[in-house]
Amino acid sequence: MKLKYDVVVVGAGPAGSLTARHAAEGGATVLMIEKKPEIGAPLRCAEGVSKEGLKKVGIKADRSWISADVSGARIVSPGGKVLQIDEKQAGNEVGVVLERHRFDKAMAADAARAGAEIMLRTSAVDVIKKKGKVTGIKARSYGEPLTVEAGCVVCADGFESQVARWAGIDTSLKAGDITTCFQYRMVDIKHDPEFCEFIIGSMAPGGYVWIFPKGDDTANVGIGVLLSKLKKPGEVKTYLDKFIAKDDRLKCGQPVEAIAGGVSVCAPLDKCIGDGFLLVGDAARVIDPITGGGIVNGMITGMHAGKVLAKCVESNDFSEAALQDYETLWRDDLENKLWRNWMAKEKFLTLPDKTLDSVIDTLNEVGVERVTVYNLLKAIRDRHPDLVKEFEEFL
Amino acid sequence: MIVNVEKCMHCGACVGSCPQNAIYLNDVVLEFTDDCNCCGRCVRACPVGALKLEVKK
């Protein structure tokens, strides 16, 4: 079968759906394909997101896809020091805990209502190129071959990020920029349902353990470990099982869902556009390297991409030059923060458990509401001279 | 590369970690293309230890 659209979006996650929606709203003919038989399933996510972040991309919070409201985040150091941050200061990943099964479908539904068409169980197998320009994709839909010609191919295929690599942008990652994750949905546990918890230290090398509430006795309990810190196959699950076995709040509970996945924690890519294609979301490697959160960042790229594509349709120009606006817009929003957090991640990797305790102490001394880079560095110099060496390059 | 289908959760962690873009996950079937150079990164990247590198003698 052969089809023709202005825009074909590969992957129906939040980034793909926002691209599809905004492009369709602007008048583009859009096809969004999803390789799974169900959008939003299986889950690949800890589901934390800030209300502020949702607002930024014009999404109104809806009870149907929110499974818990939280009042803030707690960061727990290896020695048990706790830094409590209320919702407004916690950044992009706290505020509400989503029900991604429903949320992703709601985002896709908005795209459909704007006029985008959706094909499930349809996976891209290659891109079509003519004279160096991407002109469409080859796919398989319910097992049958499918060719889609398009002005622009949107690579929204998530962490796997294969379509971009076929198109000609190298999105491959270094081992130090990949976090491998495992998560249980646990029930009958005794966590604090008001707070998203991040537990850092050597029990999750280069990453952290998270407890994101999904209700009074239910939470997503997961772990991310940096690939470069892993030695044996299957070690990530072992790390999490060990943590749960030692935690009094968790060891009484039982899992009702187990999921796994990869997360990029890299510096921004040099380029996210080319002739006839662009990258959004996890595929564009825009996940926050510190938190590993990617929902809001992904939707920001999707929103910009869709709006720019709608303009490209008017002039029927999907060249790299025409897509440059997209590159500029998403970088204005995210690039500096992604670089800064990637550098901070590289720094944190080197800190032993004891230093992490001191860092949490320092943050508490400064007072979270007064944390600015300046205040933090001043406190380090005044009260923890032992830390000065660690943060020299930032001073 | 050997995939233990009883362990594999089809999560795609191996696909995104592969420097060669040599792994293809068609929803439930994991395939390795000829571009695989047996670097073994996917073996460590797999959260559940479903991959095994077997060297041909």
mmCIF file with all atom_site columns, C-alpha atoms in Angstrom, chain A residues 114-288:
data_model
loop_
_atom_site.group_PDB
_atom_site.id
_atom_site.type_symbol
_atom_site.label_atom_id
_atom_site.label_alt_id
_atom_site.label_comp_id
_atom_site.label_asym_id
_atom_site.label_entity_id
_atom_site.label_seq_id
_atom_site.pdbx_PDB_ins_code
_atom_site.Cartn_x
_atom_site.Cartn_y
_atom_site.Cartn_z
_atom_site.occupancy
_atom_site.B_iso_or_equiv
_atom_site.pdbx_formal_charge
_atom_site.auth_seq_id
_atom_site.auth_comp_id
_atom_site.auth_asym_id
_atom_site.auth_atom_id
_atom_site.pdbx_PDB_model_num
ATOM 1   C CA . ALA A 1 114 ? -7.154 18.184 15.125 1.00 0.00 ? 114 ALA A CA 1
ATOM 2   C CA . GLY A 1 115 ? -7.325 15.993 12.039 1.00 0.00 ? 115 GLY A CA 1
ATOM 3   C CA . ALA A 1 116 ? -4.306 13.671 12.311 1.00 0.00 ? 116 ALA A CA 1
ATOM 4   C CA . GLU A 1 117 ? -4.755 10.058 11.230 1.00 0.00 ? 117 GLU A CA 1
ATOM 5   C CA . ILE A 1 118 ? -3.388 7.248  13.404 1.00 0.00 ? 118 ILE A CA 1
ATOM 6   C CA . MET A 1 119 ? -2.253 3.762  12.445 1.00 0.00 ? 119 MET A CA 1
ATOM 7   C CA . LEU A 1 120 ? -1.464 1.262  15.208 1.00 0.00 ? 120 LEU A CA 1
ATOM 8   C CA . ARG A 1 121 ? 0.714  -1.858 14.964 1.00 0.00 ? 121 ARG A CA 1
ATOM 9   C CA . THR A 1 122 ? 2.653  -0.075 12.249 1.00 0.00 ? 122 THR A CA 1
ATOM 10  C CA . SER A 1 123 ? 6.414  0.138  12.515 1.00 0.00 ? 123 SER A CA 1
ATOM 11  C CA . ALA A 1 124 ? 8.895  2.017  10.383 1.00 0.00 ? 124 ALA A CA 1
ATOM 12  C CA . VAL A 1 125 ? 11.577 -0.240 8.920  1.00 0.00 ? 125 VAL A CA 1
ATOM 13  C CA . ASP A 1 126 ? 13.544 2.350  6.933  1.00 0.00 ? 126 ASP A CA 1
ATOM 14  C CA . VAL A 1 127 ? 13.455 5.859  5.530  1.00 0.00 ? 127 VAL A CA 1
ATOM 15  C CA . ILE A 1 128 ? 13.182 6.629  1.816  1.00 0.00 ? 128 ILE A CA 1
ATOM 16  C CA . LYS A 1 129 ? 15.785 9.034  0.479  1.00 0.00 ? 129 LYS A CA 1
ATOM 17  C CA . LYS A 1 130 ? 15.969 10.780 -2.880 1.00 0.00 ? 130 LYS A CA 1
ATOM 18  C CA . LYS A 1 131 ? 19.083 12.804 -3.726 1.00 0.00 ? 131 LYS A CA 1
ATOM 19  C CA . GLY A 1 132 ? 20.060 12.914 -0.067 1.00 0.00 ? 132 GLY A CA 1
ATOM 20  C CA . LYS A 1 133 ? 16.651 14.229 0.999  1.00 0.00 ? 133 LYS A CA 1
ATOM 21  C CA . VAL A 1 134 ? 14.296 12.147 3.143  1.00 0.00 ? 134 VAL A CA 1
ATOM 22  C CA . THR A 1 135 ? 10.994 11.742 1.272  1.00 0.00 ? 135 THR A CA 1
ATOM 23  C CA . GLY A 1 136 ? 9.133  9.189  3.355  1.00 0.00 ? 136 GLY A CA 1
ATOM 24  C CA . ILE A 1 137 ? 9.313  5.902  5.196  1.00 0.00 ? 137 ILE A CA 1
ATOM 25  C CA . LYS A 1 138 ? 8.976  2.218  4.546  1.00 0.00 ? 138 LYS A CA 1
ATOM 26  C CA . ALA A 1 139 ? 6.867  0.516  7.178  1.00 0.00 ? 139 ALA A CA 1
ATOM 27  C CA . ARG A 1 140 ? 4.970  -2.610 8.042  1.00 0.00 ? 140 ARG A CA 1
ATOM 28  C CA . SER A 1 141 ? 1.363  -2.274 9.104  1.00 0.00 ? 141 SER A CA 1
ATOM 29  C CA . TYR A 1 142 ? -0.320 -5.305 10.660 1.00 0.00 ? 142 TYR A CA 1
ATOM 30  C CA . GLY A 1 143 ? 2.335  -7.373 8.942  1.00 0.00 ? 143 GLY A CA 1
ATOM 31  C CA . GLU A 1 144 ? 1.803  -5.875 5.469  1.00 0.00 ? 144 GLU A CA 1
ATOM 32  C CA . PRO A 1 145 ? 4.334  -3.648 3.680  1.00 0.00 ? 145 PRO A CA 1
ATOM 33  C CA . LEU A 1 146 ? 3.461  0.046  3.564  1.00 0.00 ? 146 LEU A CA 1
ATOM 34  C CA . THR A 1 147 ? 5.102  3.029  1.889  1.00 0.00 ? 147 THR A CA 1
ATOM 35  C CA . VAL A 1 148 ? 4.402  6.526  3.160  1.00 0.00 ? 148 VAL A CA 1
ATOM 36  C CA . GLU A 1 149 ? 5.578  9.514  1.148  1.00 0.00 ? 149 GLU A CA 1
ATOM 37  C CA . ALA A 1 150 ? 5.801  12.685 3.216  1.00 0.00 ? 150 ALA A CA 1
ATOM 38  C CA . GLY A 1 151 ? 7.149  16.212 3.074  1.00 0.00 ? 151 GLY A CA 1
ATOM 39  C CA . CYS A 1 152 ? 8.605  15.657 6.525  1.00 0.00 ? 152 CYS A CA 1
ATOM 40  C CA . VAL A 1 153 ? 9.340  12.535 8.554  1.00 0.00 ? 153 VAL A CA 1
ATOM 41  C CA . VAL A 1 154 ? 9.134  13.189 12.304 1.00 0.00 ? 154 VAL A CA 1
ATOM 42  C CA . CYS A 1 155 ? 11.428 10.871 14.246 1.00 0.00 ? 155 CYS A CA 1
ATOM 43  C CA . ALA A 1 156 ? 9.511  10.370 17.523 1.00 0.00 ? 156 ALA A CA 1
ATOM 44  C CA . ASP A 1 157 ? 10.503 6.775  18.144 1.00 0.00 ? 157 ASP A CA 1
ATOM 45  C CA . GLY A 1 158 ? 11.750 7.341  21.672 1.00 0.00 ? 158 GLY A CA 1
ATOM 46  C CA . PHE A 1 159 ? 14.909 6.048  23.309 1.00 0.00 ? 159 PHE A CA 1
ATOM 47  C CA . GLU A 1 160 ? 15.464 3.569  20.470 1.00 0.00 ? 160 GLU A CA 1
ATOM 48  C CA . SER A 1 161 ? 15.941 6.560  18.131 1.00 0.00 ? 161 SER A CA 1
ATOM 49  C CA . GLN A 1 162 ? 16.422 4.452  14.999 1.00 0.00 ? 162 GLN A CA 1
ATOM 50  C CA . VAL A 1 163 ? 14.602 6.531  12.396 1.00 0.00 ? 163 VAL A CA 1
ATOM 51  C CA . ALA A 1 164 ? 16.955 9.479  12.948 1.00 0.00 ? 164 ALA A CA 1
ATOM 52  C CA . ARG A 1 165 ? 19.940 7.193  12.483 1.00 0.00 ? 165 ARG A CA 1
ATOM 53  C CA . TRP A 1 166 ? 18.507 5.848  9.220  1.00 0.00 ? 166 TRP A CA 1
ATOM 54  C CA . ALA A 1 167 ? 17.879 9.444  8.128  1.00 0.00 ? 167 ALA A CA 1
ATOM 55  C CA . GLY A 1 168 ? 21.493 10.406 8.794  1.00 0.00 ? 168 GLY A CA 1
ATOM 56  C CA . ILE A 1 169 ? 21.794 11.884 12.285 1.00 0.00 ? 169 ILE A CA 1
ATOM 57  C CA . ASP A 1 170 ? 23.934 9.869  14.658 1.00 0.00 ? 170 ASP A CA 1
ATOM 58  C CA . THR A 1 171 ? 21.949 9.620  17.889 1.00 0.00 ? 171 THR A CA 1
ATOM 59  C CA . SER A 1 172 ? 24.045 6.782  19.304 1.00 0.00 ? 172 SER A CA 1
ATOM 60  C CA . LEU A 1 173 ? 25.102 7.256  22.911 1.00 0.00 ? 173 LEU A CA 1
ATOM 61  C CA . LYS A 1 174 ? 28.191 6.692  25.010 1.00 0.00 ? 174 LYS A CA 1
ATOM 62  C CA . ALA A 1 175 ? 27.870 4.146  27.820 1.00 0.00 ? 175 ALA A CA 1
ATOM 63  C CA . GLY A 1 176 ? 28.257 7.022  30.303 1.00 0.00 ? 176 GLY A CA 1
ATOM 64  C CA . ASP A 1 177 ? 25.212 8.737  28.815 1.00 0.00 ? 177 ASP A CA 1
ATOM 65  C CA . ILE A 1 178 ? 22.774 5.824  29.105 1.00 0.00 ? 178 ILE A CA 1
ATOM 66  C CA . THR A 1 179 ? 20.750 4.928  32.181 1.00 0.00 ? 179 THR A CA 1
ATOM 67  C CA . THR A 1 180 ? 19.226 1.478  32.374 1.00 0.00 ? 180 THR A CA 1
ATOM 68  C CA . CYS A 1 181 ? 16.019 1.274  34.387 1.00 0.00 ? 181 CYS A CA 1
ATOM 69  C CA . PHE A 1 182 ? 13.728 -1.186 36.094 1.00 0.00 ? 182 PHE A CA 1
ATOM 70  C CA . GLN A 1 183 ? 10.518 -0.376 37.931 1.00 0.00 ? 183 GLN A CA 1
ATOM 71  C CA . TYR A 1 184 ? 7.744  -2.078 39.853 1.00 0.00 ? 184 TYR A CA 1
ATOM 72  C CA . ARG A 1 185 ? 4.293  -0.717 40.481 1.00 0.00 ? 185 ARG A CA 1
ATOM 73  C CA . MET A 1 186 ? 4.107  -1.733 44.135 1.00 0.00 ? 186 MET A CA 1
ATOM 74  C CA . VAL A 1 187 ? 1.001  -2.048 46.269 1.00 0.00 ? 187 VAL A CA 1
ATOM 75  C CA . ASP A 1 188 ? 0.441  -2.398 50.016 1.00 0.00 ? 188 ASP A CA 1
ATOM 76  C CA . ILE A 1 189 ? 3.478  -0.250 50.846 1.00 0.00 ? 189 ILE A CA 1
ATOM 77  C CA . LYS A 1 190 ? 3.955  2.422  53.520 1.00 0.00 ? 190 LYS A CA 1
ATOM 78  C CA . HIS A 1 191 ? 5.445  5.358  51.605 1.00 0.00 ? 191 HIS A CA 1
ATOM 79  C CA . ASP A 1 192 ? 4.444  9.004  52.061 1.00 0.00 ? 192 ASP A CA 1
ATOM 80  C CA . PRO A 1 193 ? 1.831  9.572  49.327 1.00 0.00 ? 193 PRO A CA 1
ATOM 81  C CA . GLU A 1 194 ? 2.457  13.324 49.421 1.00 0.00 ? 194 GLU A CA 1
ATOM 82  C CA . PHE A 1 195 ? 6.026  13.248 48.143 1.00 0.00 ? 195 PHE A CA 1
ATOM 83  C CA . CYS A 1 196 ? 7.991  11.987 45.171 1.00 0.00 ? 196 CYS A CA 1
ATOM 84  C CA . GLU A 1 197 ? 11.163 10.540 46.633 1.00 0.00 ? 197 GLU A CA 1
ATOM 85  C CA . PHE A 1 198 ? 14.598 10.378 44.993 1.00 0.00 ? 198 PHE A CA 1
ATOM 86  C CA . ILE A 1 199 ? 17.200 8.297  46.826 1.00 0.00 ? 199 ILE A CA 1
ATOM 87  C CA . ILE A 1 200 ? 20.763 8.848  45.691 1.00 0.00 ? 200 ILE A CA 1
ATOM 88  C CA . GLY A 1 201 ? 24.016 7.047  46.424 1.00 0.00 ? 201 GLY A CA 1
ATOM 89  C CA . SER A 1 202 ? 26.025 3.964  45.661 1.00 0.00 ? 202 SER A CA 1
ATOM 90  C CA . MET A 1 203 ? 23.038 1.615  45.895 1.00 0.00 ? 203 MET A CA 1
ATOM 91  C CA . ALA A 1 204 ? 22.090 3.054  42.483 1.00 0.00 ? 204 ALA A CA 1
ATOM 92  C CA . PRO A 1 205 ? 25.459 3.876  40.855 1.00 0.00 ? 205 PRO A CA 1
ATOM 93  C CA . GLY A 1 206 ? 25.250 6.968  38.666 1.00 0.00 ? 206 GLY A CA 1
ATOM 94  C CA . GLY A 1 207 ? 21.479 7.111  39.072 1.00 0.00 ? 207 GLY A CA 1
ATOM 95  C CA . TYR A 1 208 ? 18.877 6.926  41.807 1.00 0.00 ? 208 TYR A CA 1
ATOM 96  C CA . VAL A 1 209 ? 15.972 4.987  43.244 1.00 0.00 ? 209 VAL A CA 1
ATOM 97  C CA . TRP A 1 210 ? 12.577 6.664  42.921 1.00 0.00 ? 210 TRP A CA 1
ATOM 98  C CA . ILE A 1 211 ? 9.304  6.256  44.764 1.00 0.00 ? 211 ILE A CA 1
ATOM 99  C CA . PHE A 1 212 ? 6.526  8.106  42.922 1.00 0.00 ? 212 PHE A CA 1
ATOM 100 C CA . PRO A 1 213 ? 3.135  7.821  44.657 1.00 0.00 ? 213 PRO A CA 1
ATOM 101 C CA . LYS A 1 214 ? 0.210  6.448  42.724 1.00 0.00 ? 214 LYS A CA 1
ATOM 102 C CA . GLY A 1 215 ? -2.144 6.439  45.697 1.00 0.00 ? 215 GLY A CA 1
ATOM 103 C CA . ASP A 1 216 ? -2.217 5.829  49.442 1.00 0.00 ? 216 ASP A CA 1
ATOM 104 C CA . ASP A 1 217 ? -0.483 2.452  49.409 1.00 0.00 ? 217 ASP A CA 1
ATOM 105 C CA . THR A 1 218 ? 0.669  2.309  45.788 1.00 0.00 ? 218 THR A CA 1
ATOM 106 C CA . ALA A 1 219 ? 3.711  3.760  44.042 1.00 0.00 ? 219 ALA A CA 1
ATOM 107 C CA . ASN A 1 220 ? 6.070  3.401  41.129 1.00 0.00 ? 220 ASN A CA 1
ATOM 108 C CA . VAL A 1 221 ? 9.257  2.116  42.740 1.00 0.00 ? 221 VAL A CA 1
ATOM 109 C CA . GLY A 1 222 ? 12.113 2.095  40.295 1.00 0.00 ? 222 GLY A CA 1
ATOM 110 C CA . ILE A 1 223 ? 15.828 2.410  39.758 1.00 0.00 ? 223 ILE A CA 1
ATOM 111 C CA . GLY A 1 224 ? 18.115 3.843  37.126 1.00 0.00 ? 224 GLY A CA 1
ATOM 112 C CA . VAL A 1 225 ? 21.780 2.889  36.956 1.00 0.00 ? 225 VAL A CA 1
ATOM 113 C CA . LEU A 1 226 ? 24.342 4.328  34.583 1.00 0.00 ? 226 LEU A CA 1
ATOM 114 C CA . LEU A 1 227 ? 25.322 1.767  31.950 1.00 0.00 ? 227 LEU A CA 1
ATOM 115 C CA . SER A 1 228 ? 29.018 2.520  32.399 1.00 0.00 ? 228 SER A CA 1
ATOM 116 C CA . LYS A 1 229 ? 28.694 1.454  36.050 1.00 0.00 ? 229 LYS A CA 1
ATOM 117 C CA . LEU A 1 230 ? 27.150 -1.931 35.270 1.00 0.00 ? 230 LEU A CA 1
ATOM 118 C CA . LYS A 1 231 ? 29.280 -5.014 35.227 1.00 0.00 ? 231 LYS A CA 1
ATOM 119 C CA . LYS A 1 232 ? 27.010 -8.030 35.059 1.00 0.00 ? 232 LYS A CA 1
ATOM 120 C CA . PRO A 1 233 ? 23.925 -8.761 32.909 1.00 0.00 ? 233 PRO A CA 1
ATOM 121 C CA . GLY A 1 234 ? 20.631 -8.150 34.688 1.00 0.00 ? 234 GLY A CA 1
ATOM 122 C CA . GLU A 1 235 ? 22.279 -6.177 37.481 1.00 0.00 ? 235 GLU A CA 1
ATOM 123 C CA . VAL A 1 236 ? 19.725 -3.343 37.456 1.00 0.00 ? 236 VAL A CA 1
ATOM 124 C CA . LYS A 1 237 ? 16.867 -5.521 38.637 1.00 0.00 ? 237 LYS A CA 1
ATOM 125 C CA . THR A 1 238 ? 19.137 -6.997 41.297 1.00 0.00 ? 238 THR A CA 1
ATOM 126 C CA . TYR A 1 239 ? 20.014 -3.496 42.590 1.00 0.00 ? 239 TYR A CA 1
ATOM 127 C CA . LEU A 1 240 ? 16.321 -2.633 42.921 1.00 0.00 ? 240 LEU A CA 1
ATOM 128 C CA . ASP A 1 241 ? 15.367 -5.935 44.556 1.00 0.00 ? 241 ASP A CA 1
ATOM 129 C CA . LYS A 1 242 ? 18.156 -5.415 47.097 1.00 0.00 ? 242 LYS A CA 1
ATOM 130 C CA . PHE A 1 243 ? 16.992 -1.897 47.878 1.00 0.00 ? 243 PHE A CA 1
ATOM 131 C CA . ILE A 1 244 ? 13.375 -2.976 48.382 1.00 0.00 ? 244 ILE A CA 1
ATOM 132 C CA . ALA A 1 245 ? 14.408 -5.883 50.621 1.00 0.00 ? 245 ALA A CA 1
ATOM 133 C CA . LYS A 1 246 ? 16.203 -3.436 52.946 1.00 0.00 ? 246 LYS A CA 1
ATOM 134 C CA . ASP A 1 247 ? 13.513 -0.733 53.063 1.00 0.00 ? 247 ASP A CA 1
ATOM 135 C CA . ASP A 1 248 ? 10.899 -1.232 55.783 1.00 0.00 ? 248 ASP A CA 1
ATOM 136 C CA . ARG A 1 249 ? 8.288  0.784  53.920 1.00 0.00 ? 249 ARG A CA 1
ATOM 137 C CA . LEU A 1 250 ? 8.636  -1.252 50.760 1.00 0.00 ? 250 LEU A CA 1
ATOM 138 C CA . LYS A 1 251 ? 9.517  -4.789 51.746 1.00 0.00 ? 251 LYS A CA 1
ATOM 139 C CA . CYS A 1 252 ? 5.977  -5.414 53.042 1.00 0.00 ? 252 CYS A CA 1
ATOM 140 C CA . GLY A 1 253 ? 4.537  -4.669 49.580 1.00 0.00 ? 253 GLY A CA 1
ATOM 141 C CA . GLN A 1 254 ? 3.988  -6.639 46.409 1.00 0.00 ? 254 GLN A CA 1
ATOM 142 C CA . PRO A 1 255 ? 4.498  -5.790 42.719 1.00 0.00 ? 255 PRO A CA 1
ATOM 143 C CA . VAL A 1 256 ? 1.561  -5.620 40.317 1.00 0.00 ? 256 VAL A CA 1
ATOM 144 C CA . GLU A 1 257 ? 3.552  -4.487 37.284 1.00 0.00 ? 257 GLU A CA 1
ATOM 145 C CA . ALA A 1 258 ? 7.205  -4.719 36.243 1.00 0.00 ? 258 ALA A CA 1
ATOM 146 C CA . ILE A 1 259 ? 8.705  -2.605 33.476 1.00 0.00 ? 259 ILE A CA 1
ATOM 147 C CA . ALA A 1 260 ? 12.149 -1.925 32.081 1.00 0.00 ? 260 ALA A CA 1
ATOM 148 C CA . GLY A 1 261 ? 13.720 0.572  29.741 1.00 0.00 ? 261 GLY A CA 1
ATOM 149 C CA . GLY A 1 262 ? 16.582 2.823  28.734 1.00 0.00 ? 262 GLY A CA 1
ATOM 150 C CA . VAL A 1 263 ? 16.978 6.561  29.268 1.00 0.00 ? 263 VAL A CA 1
ATOM 151 C CA . SER A 1 264 ? 19.488 8.896  27.647 1.00 0.00 ? 264 SER A CA 1
ATOM 152 C CA . VAL A 1 265 ? 21.319 11.288 29.981 1.00 0.00 ? 265 VAL A CA 1
ATOM 153 C CA . CYS A 1 266 ? 23.501 13.007 27.397 1.00 0.00 ? 266 CYS A CA 1
ATOM 154 C CA . ALA A 1 267 ? 24.400 16.522 26.320 1.00 0.00 ? 267 ALA A CA 1
ATOM 155 C CA . PRO A 1 268 ? 22.164 17.972 23.564 1.00 0.00 ? 268 PRO A CA 1
ATOM 156 C CA . LEU A 1 269 ? 22.696 16.758 20.000 1.00 0.00 ? 269 LEU A CA 1
ATOM 157 C CA . ASP A 1 270 ? 24.441 19.105 17.544 1.00 0.00 ? 270 ASP A CA 1
ATOM 158 C CA . LYS A 1 271 ? 21.596 18.793 15.097 1.00 0.00 ? 271 LYS A CA 1
ATOM 159 C CA . CYS A 1 272 ? 17.951 17.702 15.201 1.00 0.00 ? 272 CYS A CA 1
ATOM 160 C CA . ILE A 1 273 ? 16.892 18.542 11.639 1.00 0.00 ? 273 ILE A CA 1
ATOM 161 C CA . GLY A 1 274 ? 17.756 17.579 8.079  1.00 0.00 ? 274 GLY A CA 1
ATOM 162 C CA . ASP A 1 275 ? 16.232 17.820 4.613  1.00 0.00 ? 275 ASP A CA 1
ATOM 163 C CA . GLY A 1 276 ? 12.771 16.321 5.007  1.00 0.00 ? 276 GLY A CA 1
ATOM 164 C CA . PHE A 1 277 ? 13.028 15.169 8.626  1.00 0.00 ? 277 PHE A CA 1
ATOM 165 C CA . LEU A 1 278 ? 13.294 16.301 12.223 1.00 0.00 ? 278 LEU A CA 1
ATOM 166 C CA . LEU A 1 279 ? 13.711 14.740 15.677 1.00 0.00 ? 279 LEU A CA 1
ATOM 167 C CA . VAL A 1 280 ? 11.501 15.230 18.735 1.00 0.00 ? 280 VAL A CA 1
ATOM 168 C CA . GLY A 1 281 ? 11.299 13.879 22.298 1.00 0.00 ? 281 GLY A CA 1
ATOM 169 C CA . ASP A 1 282 ? 13.496 11.075 23.599 1.00 0.00 ? 282 ASP A CA 1
ATOM 170 C CA . ALA A 1 283 ? 14.576 10.375 20.015 1.00 0.00 ? 283 ALA A CA 1
ATOM 171 C CA . ALA A 1 284 ? 16.066 13.895 19.984 1.00 0.00 ? 284 ALA A CA 1
ATOM 172 C CA . ARG A 1 285 ? 17.817 13.066 23.292 1.00 0.00 ? 285 ARG A CA 1
ATOM 173 C CA . VAL A 1 286 ? 16.215 15.946 25.185 1.00 0.00 ? 286 VAL A CA 1
ATOM 174 C CA . ILE A 1 287 ? 15.764 14.074 28.464 1.00 0.00 ? 287 ILE A CA 1
ATOM 175 C CA . ASP A 1 288 ? 17.020 16.000 31.503 1.00 0.00 ? 288 ASP A CA 1
#
